[in-house]
Coordinates of C-alpha atoms and ligand atoms in Angstrom, one line a residue:
M969 CA 30.5 -15.6 23.6
G970 CA 27.2 -14.9 22.1
K971 CA 26.5 -12.9 19.0
L972 CA 24.2 -10.1 17.8
I973 CA 22.8 -10.3 14.3
L974 CA 20.8 -7.5 12.7
I975 CA 18.3 -8.9 10.2
P976 CA 16.8 -6.8 7.4
T977 CA 13.1 -7.5 6.7
P978 CA 11.0 -6.8 3.5
I979 CA 10.0 -3.2 2.9
G980 CA 6.9 -4.2 1.1
N981 CA 7.4 -7.4 -0.8
L982 CA 7.6 -10.5 1.4
E983 CA 9.7 -12.3 -1.3
D984 CA 12.6 -10.0 -0.3
I985 CA 13.5 -12.0 2.9
T986 CA 16.7 -13.9 2.3
L987 CA 17.3 -17.6 3.0
R988 CA 20.0 -16.6 5.4
A989 CA 17.7 -14.3 7.3
I990 CA 15.2 -17.1 7.7
R991 CA 17.9 -19.5 9.0
C992 CA 19.2 -16.9 11.5
I993 CA 15.8 -16.2 12.9
K994 CA 15.2 -20.0 13.3
E995 CA 18.5 -20.4 15.1
A996 CA 18.2 -17.4 17.4
D997 CA 17.9 -17.8 21.2
V998 CA 16.4 -14.4 21.5
V999 CA 14.4 -12.4 18.9
L1000 CA 14.1 -8.7 19.5
A1001 CA 11.7 -6.7 17.4
E1002 CA 10.6 -3.1 17.0
D1003 CA 6.9 -4.0 16.9
T1004 CA 6.3 -7.5 18.1
R1005 CA 2.9 -7.7 16.2
V1006 CA 4.5 -6.8 12.9
T1007 CA 7.4 -9.3 13.4
L1008 CA 5.0 -12.1 14.6
K1009 CA 3.1 -11.6 11.3
L1010 CA 6.3 -12.1 9.4
L1011 CA 7.3 -15.1 11.4
N1012 CA 3.8 -16.7 10.9
H1013 CA 4.2 -16.2 7.2
L1014 CA 7.6 -17.9 7.4
Q1015 CA 6.1 -20.6 9.6
I1016 CA 8.5 -19.9 12.4
S1017 CA 7.2 -20.1 15.9
K1018 CA 9.3 -18.0 18.4
K1019 CA 8.8 -15.7 21.3
V1020 CA 9.5 -12.2 20.3
Y1021 CA 10.6 -9.4 22.7
P1022 CA 10.0 -5.7 22.1
Y1023 CA 13.0 -3.5 21.5
H1024 CA 12.0 0.0 20.3
A1025 CA 12.8 3.7 20.6
H1026 CA 11.0 3.9 24.0
N1027 CA 12.7 1.1 25.8
E1028 CA 16.1 0.7 24.0
H1029 CA 18.0 2.7 26.6
K1030 CA 16.4 0.9 29.5
L1031 CA 17.0 -2.6 28.1
L1032 CA 20.5 -2.1 26.8
D1033 CA 22.5 -3.5 29.7
T1034 CA 20.1 -6.5 30.2
I1035 CA 20.3 -7.4 26.5
V1036 CA 24.1 -7.1 26.3
Q1037 CA 24.4 -9.3 29.4
K1038 CA 22.1 -11.9 27.9
I1039 CA 24.3 -11.9 24.7
E1040 CA 27.4 -12.2 26.8
E1041 CA 25.8 -15.3 28.5
N1042 CA 26.1 -16.9 25.1
S1043 CA 22.8 -16.2 23.4
L1044 CA 22.4 -15.7 19.7
T1045 CA 20.3 -12.6 19.6
V1046 CA 18.7 -11.2 16.5
L1047 CA 17.2 -7.8 16.0
L1048 CA 14.5 -7.0 13.4
S1049 CA 12.8 -3.8 12.5
D1050 CA 9.2 -3.5 11.2
A1051 CA 10.7 -3.1 7.7
G1052 CA 14.1 -2.7 6.2
T1053 CA 17.5 -2.8 8.0
P1054 CA 17.6 -2.2 11.7
A1055 CA 19.6 0.9 12.8
I1056 CA 18.8 2.7 9.5
S1057 CA 16.3 5.3 10.8
D1058 CA 15.3 2.6 13.2
P1059 CA 16.5 1.3 16.6
G1060 CA 19.7 -0.6 16.6
F1061 CA 22.7 1.7 16.7
L1062 CA 22.9 1.8 20.6
L1063 CA 22.9 -2.0 20.8
V1064 CA 25.5 -2.4 18.1
R1065 CA 27.8 0.2 19.8
A1066 CA 27.3 -1.4 23.2
C1067 CA 28.1 -4.9 21.9
V1068 CA 31.2 -3.7 20.0
D1069 CA 32.3 -1.9 23.2
K1070 CA 32.1 -5.3 25.0
H1071 CA 33.9 -7.1 22.1
I1072 CA 30.7 -9.1 21.3
S1073 CA 30.5 -10.2 17.7
V1074 CA 28.0 -8.2 15.6
S1075 CA 26.8 -9.0 12.1
C1076 CA 24.3 -7.2 9.9
L1077 CA 22.9 -9.4 7.1
P1078 CA 22.7 -7.8 3.7
G1079 CA 19.1 -7.2 2.7
P1080 CA 16.2 -4.9 2.2
T1081 CA 16.5 -1.2 2.9
A1082 CA 14.6 1.6 1.2
F1083 CA 17.4 4.1 0.5
V1084 CA 19.5 1.9 -1.8
P1085 CA 16.8 1.1 -4.4
A1086 CA 15.5 4.7 -4.1
L1087 CA 19.0 6.0 -4.9
V1088 CA 19.5 3.7 -7.8
M1089 CA 16.1 4.3 -9.3
S1090 CA 16.4 8.0 -9.0
A1091 CA 18.9 7.9 -11.9
F1092 CA 21.0 10.6 -10.2
P1093 CA 24.8 9.7 -9.8
C1094 CA 25.2 7.1 -7.1
D1095 CA 29.0 6.7 -7.0
R1096 CA 28.9 9.2 -4.1
F1097 CA 25.8 10.1 -2.1
C1098 CA 24.7 11.2 1.4
F1099 CA 21.9 9.8 3.4
E1100 CA 20.1 12.2 5.8
G1101 CA 17.4 9.9 7.2
F1102 CA 14.3 12.0 8.3
L1103 CA 14.6 15.8 8.3
P1104 CA 14.2 17.3 11.8
H1105 CA 10.6 18.1 12.4
K1106 CA 11.1 21.5 14.0
K1107 CA 14.5 22.7 15.3
G1108 CA 17.2 22.6 12.7
R1109 CA 14.9 21.9 9.8
Q1110 CA 15.7 25.0 7.8
T1111 CA 19.4 24.7 8.5
K1112 CA 19.4 21.1 7.3
V1113 CA 17.6 22.1 4.1
K1114 CA 20.1 24.9 3.5
E1115 CA 22.9 22.3 3.9
I1116 CA 21.3 20.0 1.4
E1117 CA 20.9 22.9 -1.0
N1118 CA 24.7 23.2 -1.0
E1119 CA 25.4 19.4 -1.2
E1120 CA 27.2 18.3 -4.3
R1121 CA 26.5 14.7 -3.8
T1122 CA 23.1 13.0 -4.5
C1123 CA 21.2 13.2 -1.2
V1124 CA 18.6 10.7 0.1
L1125 CA 15.9 11.5 2.6
Y1126 CA 13.1 9.5 4.2
E1127 CA 9.8 11.3 4.5
S1128 CA 6.3 10.5 5.6
P1129 CA 3.2 11.3 3.4
H1130 CA 1.9 13.7 6.0
R1131 CA 4.9 15.9 5.6
I1132 CA 5.8 15.6 1.9
I1133 CA 4.0 18.7 0.7
K1134 CA 5.4 20.8 3.6
T1135 CA 8.9 19.5 2.9
L1136 CA 8.7 20.1 -0.9
K1137 CA 7.5 23.7 -0.2
L1138 CA 10.5 24.3 2.0
F1139 CA 12.7 23.0 -0.9
Q1140 CA 11.0 25.4 -3.2
E1141 CA 11.9 28.2 -0.9
F1142 CA 15.6 27.3 -0.7
F1143 CA 16.6 25.4 -3.8
D1144 CA 17.5 26.7 -7.2
E1145 CA 14.4 26.3 -9.4
Q1146 CA 16.3 23.9 -11.8
R1147 CA 17.3 21.5 -9.0
K1148 CA 15.9 18.1 -9.8
I1149 CA 14.4 15.6 -7.4
C1150 CA 12.8 12.2 -7.5
V1151 CA 10.2 10.9 -5.1
L1152 CA 10.1 7.1 -4.9
R1153 CA 6.8 5.7 -3.5
E1154 CA 5.9 2.2 -2.4
I1155 CA 9.2 0.6 -3.3
S1156 CA 8.9 -3.1 -4.0
K1157 CA 5.0 -3.0 -3.7
I1158 CA 2.4 -3.3 -6.5
Y1159 CA 2.1 0.5 -7.0
E1160 CA 5.8 1.3 -6.9
Q1161 CA 6.2 4.7 -8.5
S1162 CA 8.9 7.3 -9.3
I1163 CA 8.0 11.0 -9.6
R1164 CA 10.7 13.0 -11.3
G1165 CA 11.2 16.7 -12.0
T1166 CA 12.1 20.0 -10.5
V1167 CA 10.6 20.7 -7.0
I1168 CA 7.8 22.7 -8.5
E1169 CA 7.0 19.9 -11.1
V1170 CA 6.8 17.3 -8.3
L1171 CA 4.7 19.6 -6.2
D1172 CA 2.3 20.2 -9.1
Y1173 CA 2.1 16.4 -9.6
F1174 CA 1.0 15.9 -6.0
S1175 CA -1.4 18.8 -6.1
A1176 CA -3.1 17.2 -9.2
N1177 CA -2.9 13.7 -7.8
E1178 CA -3.8 13.9 -4.1
D1179 CA -4.5 10.2 -4.0
K1180 CA -0.7 9.7 -4.4
I1181 CA 0.1 11.5 -1.2
K1182 CA 0.1 8.3 0.8
G1183 CA 2.3 5.3 1.4
E1184 CA 6.0 5.1 2.1
M1185 CA 8.3 7.6 0.4
V1186 CA 11.9 8.4 -0.2
I1187 CA 13.1 11.7 -1.6
V1188 CA 16.3 11.8 -3.7
I1189 CA 17.8 15.2 -4.5
E1190 CA 20.2 15.8 -7.3
G1191 CA 23.6 17.1 -6.1
K1192 CA 24.3 20.8 -6.6
K1193 CA 26.0 21.4 -10.0
Ligands
SAM1358 N1 14.9 0.7 8.4 C1 14.3 1.1 7.3 C2 15.2 1.0 6.1 O1 16.2 0.2 6.2 O2 14.9 1.6 5.0 C3 13.7 2.5 7.4 C4 12.7 2.7 8.5 S1 12.1 4.3 8.6 C5 11.3 4.2 10.1 C6 10.7 4.2 7.5 C7 10.9 5.1 6.2 O3 11.6 4.4 5.2 C8 9.6 5.5 5.6 O4 9.1 6.7 6.1 C9 10.0 5.8 4.1 O5 10.6 7.0 4.0 C10 11.1 4.7 4.0 N2 10.5 3.5 3.4 C11 10.3 2.3 4.0 N3 9.7 1.4 3.2 C12 9.5 2.0 2.0 C13 9.0 1.7 0.7 N4 8.5 0.4 0.5 N5 9.0 2.6 -0.3 C14 9.5 3.8 -0.1 N6 10.0 4.2 1.1 C15 10.0 3.4 2.1

């Protein structure tokens, strides 16, 4: 039987690739990648020469059966995202479930992901937490924010710089004004930054520092007291 391995890749700092990740990529019969150009850049950096096949949100349903069949034919298949751990707000879940349904061995290597360092650096309790990925863009957005308002555990969200102000304004509308948040930018990169405070304080910071409304961001929200 073949095997599927999900391989986390660096979220900003290329030194964060593990030795095991490099070995698994080298040993793989099939390399699947969210964006082949991004993965080829990483493989070039690691001096690995391999053909890389696209596996992303737009073709994952269509390719599922073919990939599972290929793995069943005894291939070691690895899946990589552009950055971080596959299946965490990235394609991967469907393939994992399909392989498990067929009793194919699945491993996910420990490695980079944005939400763990963000949670830890937020300095909010991390013995219990919830991860909500990206907020819905339209339908269900307010409902989700109201749910988070009631959440007693620390809550972690992914957000894009294009939406951060809009999202913080929505928090301002629904959250108690004392509720604390922390926005972690550019984790593991040169300009890594944590912005802490109440929603209004963080909003004020971004209004006064518009140059910071860019890059990758994670929002961590203190649990309801
Ligand atoms: N699979 C990835 C993981 O394991 O974290 C997440 C992929 S998701 C498409 C991309 C989101 O992750 C970004 O919008 C941002 O919220 C977060 N992210 C990724 N890299 C980051 C970084 N270096 N600093 C802060 N947030 C990051």
